[in-house]
Short mmCIF file of N, CA and C in Angstrom, two decimals:
data_model
loop_
_atom_site.label_atom_id
_atom_site.label_comp_id
_atom_site.label_asym_id
_atom_site.label_seq_id
_atom_site.Cartn_x
_atom_site.Cartn_y
_atom_site.Cartn_z
N MET A 1 8.54 -15.43 -6.22
CA MET A 1 7.16 -15.64 -6.24
C MET A 1 6.22 -14.77 -5.81
N THR A 2 5.33 -14.21 -6.77
CA THR A 2 4.36 -13.41 -6.33
C THR A 2 3.14 -13.86 -5.99
N ILE A 3 2.48 -13.36 -4.84
CA ILE A 3 1.20 -13.77 -4.26
C ILE A 3 0.13 -13.13 -5.33
N GLN A 4 -0.81 -13.83 -5.51
CA GLN A 4 -1.83 -13.40 -6.33
C GLN A 4 -2.93 -12.61 -5.40
N THR A 5 -3.49 -11.63 -5.75
CA THR A 5 -3.87 -10.57 -4.96
C THR A 5 -5.07 -11.47 -4.35
N ALA A 6 -5.97 -11.87 -4.99
CA ALA A 6 -7.02 -12.92 -4.40
C ALA A 6 -6.60 -13.87 -3.48
N LYS A 7 -5.48 -14.19 -3.28
CA LYS A 7 -5.00 -14.97 -2.01
C LYS A 7 -4.51 -14.59 -0.84
N GLN A 8 -4.38 -13.00 -0.92
CA GLN A 8 -4.19 -12.13 0.32
C GLN A 8 -5.04 -12.44 1.45
N ARG A 9 -4.52 -12.57 2.62
CA ARG A 9 -5.33 -13.29 3.70
C ARG A 9 -6.20 -12.10 4.46
N ASP A 10 -5.53 -10.79 4.43
CA ASP A 10 -6.43 -9.67 5.04
C ASP A 10 -7.11 -9.00 4.13
N PRO A 11 -8.44 -8.99 4.34
CA PRO A 11 -9.25 -8.59 3.42
C PRO A 11 -9.14 -7.02 3.03
N ALA A 12 -8.83 -6.00 4.12
CA ALA A 12 -8.41 -4.79 4.03
C ALA A 12 -7.29 -4.46 3.38
N VAL A 13 -6.28 -5.21 3.47
CA VAL A 13 -4.83 -5.14 2.91
C VAL A 13 -4.87 -5.61 1.49
N ARG A 14 -5.87 -6.50 1.22
CA ARG A 14 -6.17 -7.02 -0.24
C ARG A 14 -6.87 -5.92 -1.15
N ALA A 15 -7.80 -5.31 -0.31
CA ALA A 15 -8.69 -4.12 -0.95
C ALA A 15 -7.55 -3.22 -1.55
N PHE A 16 -7.03 -2.76 -0.58
CA PHE A 16 -5.66 -1.79 -0.71
C PHE A 16 -4.83 -2.02 -1.88
N VAL A 17 -4.30 -3.15 -1.95
CA VAL A 17 -3.41 -3.49 -3.20
C VAL A 17 -4.32 -3.48 -4.53
N THR A 18 -5.64 -3.92 -4.39
CA THR A 18 -6.58 -3.99 -5.52
C THR A 18 -6.64 -2.46 -6.09
N ALA A 19 -6.75 -1.54 -4.85
CA ALA A 19 -7.10 -0.15 -5.31
C ALA A 19 -5.87 0.29 -5.82
N VAL A 20 -4.69 0.03 -5.45
CA VAL A 20 -3.42 0.64 -6.01
C VAL A 20 -3.26 0.23 -7.40
N ASP A 21 -3.42 -1.09 -7.51
CA ASP A 21 -3.17 -1.56 -9.00
C ASP A 21 -4.12 -1.22 -9.91
N SER A 22 -5.25 -0.83 -9.43
CA SER A 22 -6.34 -0.45 -10.52
C SER A 22 -6.52 1.14 -10.64
N HIS A 23 -5.74 1.81 -9.79
CA HIS A 23 -5.66 3.03 -9.85
C HIS A 23 -6.91 3.69 -9.42
N ASP A 24 -7.41 3.11 -8.51
CA ASP A 24 -8.98 3.69 -8.19
C ASP A 24 -8.57 4.42 -6.71
N ARG A 25 -8.30 5.71 -6.68
CA ARG A 25 -8.16 6.63 -5.81
C ARG A 25 -9.38 6.61 -4.72
N GLU A 26 -10.64 6.66 -5.10
CA GLU A 26 -11.68 6.87 -4.45
C GLU A 26 -11.85 5.49 -3.58
N GLY A 27 -11.81 4.47 -4.16
CA GLY A 27 -11.87 3.14 -3.68
C GLY A 27 -10.96 3.14 -2.33
N PHE A 28 -9.71 3.48 -2.80
CA PHE A 28 -8.37 3.50 -1.80
C PHE A 28 -8.86 4.45 -0.52
N MET A 29 -9.64 5.63 -0.75
CA MET A 29 -9.81 6.51 0.30
C MET A 29 -10.78 6.03 1.14
N THR A 30 -11.79 5.13 0.65
CA THR A 30 -12.90 4.59 1.43
C THR A 30 -12.34 3.46 2.30
N LEU A 31 -11.09 3.00 2.17
CA LEU A 31 -10.42 1.87 2.98
C LEU A 31 -10.00 2.43 4.15
N LEU A 32 -9.81 3.91 4.34
CA LEU A 32 -9.07 4.25 5.48
C LEU A 32 -9.83 4.70 6.69
N ALA A 33 -9.35 4.51 7.69
CA ALA A 33 -10.27 4.62 8.83
C ALA A 33 -10.11 6.45 9.05
N PRO A 34 -10.90 7.11 9.60
CA PRO A 34 -11.01 8.50 10.25
C PRO A 34 -9.39 8.84 10.66
N GLY A 35 -8.83 9.83 10.36
CA GLY A 35 -7.40 9.92 10.90
C GLY A 35 -6.40 9.05 10.55
N ALA A 36 -6.65 8.10 9.61
CA ALA A 36 -5.50 7.51 9.25
C ALA A 36 -4.16 8.05 9.04
N THR A 37 -2.99 7.51 9.34
CA THR A 37 -1.72 8.10 9.42
C THR A 37 -0.82 7.09 8.24
N MET A 38 0.22 7.92 8.19
CA MET A 38 1.09 6.92 7.44
C MET A 38 2.72 7.41 7.63
N ALA A 39 3.66 6.56 7.57
CA ALA A 39 5.01 6.89 7.60
C ALA A 39 5.57 6.31 6.27
N ASP A 40 6.64 6.64 5.67
CA ASP A 40 7.57 6.12 4.70
C ASP A 40 8.97 6.23 5.07
N ASP A 41 9.63 5.38 5.17
CA ASP A 41 11.15 5.22 5.72
C ASP A 41 11.19 5.67 7.16
N GLY A 42 10.29 5.85 7.91
CA GLY A 42 10.16 6.40 9.58
C GLY A 42 9.62 7.84 9.51
N ALA A 43 9.59 8.79 8.29
CA ALA A 43 9.21 9.85 8.23
C ALA A 43 7.79 10.02 8.08
N GLU A 44 7.11 10.63 9.11
CA GLU A 44 5.38 10.99 8.88
C GLU A 44 5.19 11.72 7.60
N HIS A 45 4.00 11.32 7.07
CA HIS A 45 3.66 12.11 5.49
C HIS A 45 1.91 12.14 5.85
N ASP A 46 1.66 13.37 5.04
CA ASP A 46 0.18 13.50 4.98
C ASP A 46 -0.40 12.28 3.94
N LEU A 47 -1.05 11.41 4.34
CA LEU A 47 -1.58 10.10 3.75
C LEU A 47 -1.95 10.46 2.30
N ALA A 48 -2.90 11.16 2.43
CA ALA A 48 -3.70 11.69 0.95
C ALA A 48 -2.71 12.26 0.02
N ASP A 49 -1.63 13.34 0.31
CA ASP A 49 -0.64 13.66 -0.20
C ASP A 49 0.32 12.67 -0.63
N TRP A 50 0.51 11.90 0.04
CA TRP A 50 1.62 10.83 -0.29
C TRP A 50 1.32 9.75 -1.37
N VAL A 51 -0.17 9.49 -1.06
CA VAL A 51 -0.62 8.45 -2.03
C VAL A 51 -0.80 9.07 -3.35
N ASP A 52 -1.20 10.21 -3.32
CA ASP A 52 -1.45 11.00 -4.90
C ASP A 52 0.08 11.09 -5.59
N ARG A 53 0.95 11.63 -4.85
CA ARG A 53 2.36 11.55 -5.43
C ARG A 53 2.97 10.14 -5.92
N GLU A 54 2.91 9.31 -4.83
CA GLU A 54 3.66 8.11 -4.96
C GLU A 54 2.97 7.01 -5.61
N VAL A 55 1.71 7.08 -5.71
CA VAL A 55 0.79 6.00 -6.18
C VAL A 55 -0.10 6.41 -7.27
N PHE A 56 -0.92 7.30 -7.13
CA PHE A 56 -1.95 7.45 -8.16
C PHE A 56 -1.61 8.59 -9.24
N PHE A 57 -0.91 9.62 -8.92
CA PHE A 57 -0.40 10.34 -10.05
C PHE A 57 0.95 9.77 -10.79
N SER A 58 1.25 8.83 -10.20
CA SER A 58 2.54 8.49 -10.84
C SER A 58 2.29 6.86 -11.14
N ARG A 59 1.05 6.58 -11.66
CA ARG A 59 0.58 5.14 -11.80
C ARG A 59 1.39 3.94 -11.23
N GLY A 60 1.23 3.89 -9.86
CA GLY A 60 1.99 2.96 -9.01
C GLY A 60 1.30 1.53 -9.34
N HIS A 61 2.01 0.63 -8.94
CA HIS A 61 1.73 -0.72 -8.96
C HIS A 61 2.53 -1.35 -7.76
N LEU A 62 1.70 -2.53 -7.15
CA LEU A 62 2.44 -3.54 -6.32
C LEU A 62 2.28 -4.76 -6.81
N LYS A 63 3.47 -5.53 -6.46
CA LYS A 63 3.54 -7.15 -6.67
C LYS A 63 3.79 -7.60 -5.37
N VAL A 64 3.08 -8.11 -4.65
CA VAL A 64 3.28 -8.84 -3.35
C VAL A 64 4.06 -10.01 -3.64
N ASP A 65 5.29 -10.07 -2.67
CA ASP A 65 6.12 -11.25 -2.87
C ASP A 65 6.05 -12.22 -1.73
N ASN A 66 5.66 -11.40 -0.65
CA ASN A 66 5.84 -12.22 0.66
C ASN A 66 4.63 -11.32 1.64
N GLU A 67 3.90 -12.10 2.46
CA GLU A 67 3.23 -11.68 3.43
C GLU A 67 3.26 -12.32 4.85
N SER A 68 3.00 -11.59 5.96
CA SER A 68 2.87 -12.14 7.34
C SER A 68 2.24 -11.30 8.05
N ASP A 69 2.16 -11.92 9.33
CA ASP A 69 1.13 -11.13 10.32
C ASP A 69 -0.35 -11.09 9.75
N GLY A 70 -0.64 -12.28 9.47
CA GLY A 70 -2.06 -12.46 9.01
C GLY A 70 -2.30 -11.64 7.61
N GLY A 71 -1.38 -11.16 6.83
CA GLY A 71 -1.65 -10.35 5.71
C GLY A 71 -1.34 -8.92 6.00
N ARG A 72 -0.98 -8.68 7.09
CA ARG A 72 -0.95 -7.00 7.20
C ARG A 72 0.48 -6.56 7.23
N ARG A 73 1.54 -7.52 6.96
CA ARG A 73 2.70 -7.03 6.72
C ARG A 73 3.12 -7.63 5.06
N LEU A 74 3.69 -6.73 4.14
CA LEU A 74 3.98 -7.27 3.03
C LEU A 74 5.26 -6.97 2.51
N ILE A 75 6.02 -7.88 1.57
CA ILE A 75 7.05 -7.23 1.02
C ILE A 75 6.73 -7.40 -0.49
N ALA A 76 6.58 -6.32 -1.07
CA ALA A 76 6.36 -6.17 -2.58
C ALA A 76 7.19 -5.30 -3.38
N ARG A 77 7.22 -5.53 -4.71
CA ARG A 77 7.91 -4.66 -5.62
C ARG A 77 6.98 -3.65 -5.84
N HIS A 78 7.34 -2.21 -5.79
CA HIS A 78 6.64 -1.03 -5.81
C HIS A 78 6.98 -0.42 -6.93
N ARG A 79 6.37 -0.25 -8.06
CA ARG A 79 6.91 0.56 -9.21
C ARG A 79 5.85 1.55 -9.25
N ASN A 80 6.50 2.81 -9.81
CA ASN A 80 5.94 3.93 -10.32
C ASN A 80 6.51 4.85 -11.34
N ASP A 81 5.92 5.58 -12.06
CA ASP A 81 6.68 6.28 -13.23
C ASP A 81 7.75 7.23 -12.47
N ALA A 82 7.69 7.80 -11.35
CA ALA A 82 8.58 8.57 -10.63
C ALA A 82 9.81 8.17 -10.39
N TRP A 83 9.88 6.72 -9.96
CA TRP A 83 11.21 6.05 -9.05
C TRP A 83 11.45 4.75 -9.82
N GLY A 84 10.44 4.05 -10.81
CA GLY A 84 10.95 2.87 -11.41
C GLY A 84 10.42 1.81 -10.18
N GLU A 85 11.19 0.66 -10.21
CA GLU A 85 10.65 -0.36 -9.39
C GLU A 85 11.75 -0.10 -8.19
N MET A 86 11.10 -0.62 -7.09
CA MET A 86 11.95 -0.90 -5.70
C MET A 86 11.25 -2.16 -5.07
N ARG A 87 11.89 -2.85 -4.23
CA ARG A 87 11.71 -3.74 -3.30
C ARG A 87 11.13 -2.94 -1.84
N THR A 88 9.95 -3.12 -1.59
CA THR A 88 9.47 -2.36 -0.51
C THR A 88 8.76 -3.28 0.50
N ARG A 89 8.56 -2.51 1.79
CA ARG A 89 7.86 -3.50 2.97
C ARG A 89 6.60 -2.55 3.38
N TRP A 90 5.57 -3.01 3.58
CA TRP A 90 4.36 -2.24 3.79
C TRP A 90 3.65 -2.87 5.06
N SER A 91 3.60 -2.13 6.20
CA SER A 91 2.83 -2.70 7.41
C SER A 91 1.40 -2.04 7.38
N SER A 92 0.34 -2.49 7.93
CA SER A 92 -0.60 -2.20 8.09
C SER A 92 -1.34 -2.35 9.40
N VAL A 93 -1.99 -1.27 9.99
CA VAL A 93 -2.69 -1.45 11.17
C VAL A 93 -4.30 -1.38 10.83
N VAL A 94 -5.04 -2.23 11.10
CA VAL A 94 -6.29 -2.50 10.63
C VAL A 94 -7.38 -2.21 12.02
N ALA A 95 -8.21 -1.06 11.57
CA ALA A 95 -8.87 -0.73 12.63
C ALA A 95 -10.12 -1.79 12.77
N GLU A 96 -10.68 -1.98 13.77
CA GLU A 96 -11.69 -2.92 14.23
C GLU A 96 -12.96 -2.92 13.28
N VAL A 97 -12.96 -1.73 12.55
CA VAL A 97 -14.00 -1.68 11.48
C VAL A 97 -13.67 -2.37 9.99
N GLY A 98 -12.44 -2.79 10.10
CA GLY A 98 -11.79 -3.49 8.81
C GLY A 98 -11.32 -2.30 7.80
N ARG A 99 -10.94 -1.24 8.32
CA ARG A 99 -10.39 0.00 7.74
C ARG A 99 -8.86 0.14 8.14
N ILE A 100 -8.02 0.62 7.36
CA ILE A 100 -6.73 0.85 7.59
C ILE A 100 -6.46 2.29 8.27
N ALA A 101 -6.11 2.32 9.44
CA ALA A 101 -5.89 3.25 10.41
C ALA A 101 -4.38 3.68 10.33
N ARG A 102 -3.34 2.79 10.03
CA ARG A 102 -1.99 3.20 9.89
C ARG A 102 -1.44 2.44 8.77
N LEU A 103 -0.45 3.04 7.96
CA LEU A 103 0.17 2.36 6.82
C LEU A 103 1.62 2.78 6.98
N GLU A 104 2.54 1.91 6.95
CA GLU A 104 3.89 2.22 6.91
C GLU A 104 4.51 1.58 5.89
N THR A 105 5.61 2.07 5.21
CA THR A 105 5.98 1.42 4.03
C THR A 105 7.57 2.27 4.03
N GLY A 106 8.46 1.55 3.30
CA GLY A 106 9.73 1.84 2.98
C GLY A 106 10.66 0.78 2.39
N GLN A 107 11.79 1.17 2.07
CA GLN A 107 12.54 -0.03 1.35
C GLN A 107 12.86 -0.96 2.07
N ALA A 108 12.76 -2.35 1.54
CA ALA A 108 12.96 -3.48 2.10
C ALA A 108 14.22 -3.71 1.95
#
């Protein structure tokens, strides 16, 4: 069962999924706290470079299947033109100002 984006509990994570699905790179970047970091399968990456390659330049989409931790942990099907579709996990640390300070992803 896919969770509708409008029903996701955490507003920052909901905005993240919306930006990914609408290919809104500028909107996505405004969701990040200064100095935001990310890891993919435990390996640290430059966040802007990674999202360009894995999301925006490869037309990425997320279909959220499950959320936990108040909406900050997701299990989702991530699809892009480079890798096809895979089941992934996403974990977000949201700063006090409602912006994403840390994003971790990997295969679920």
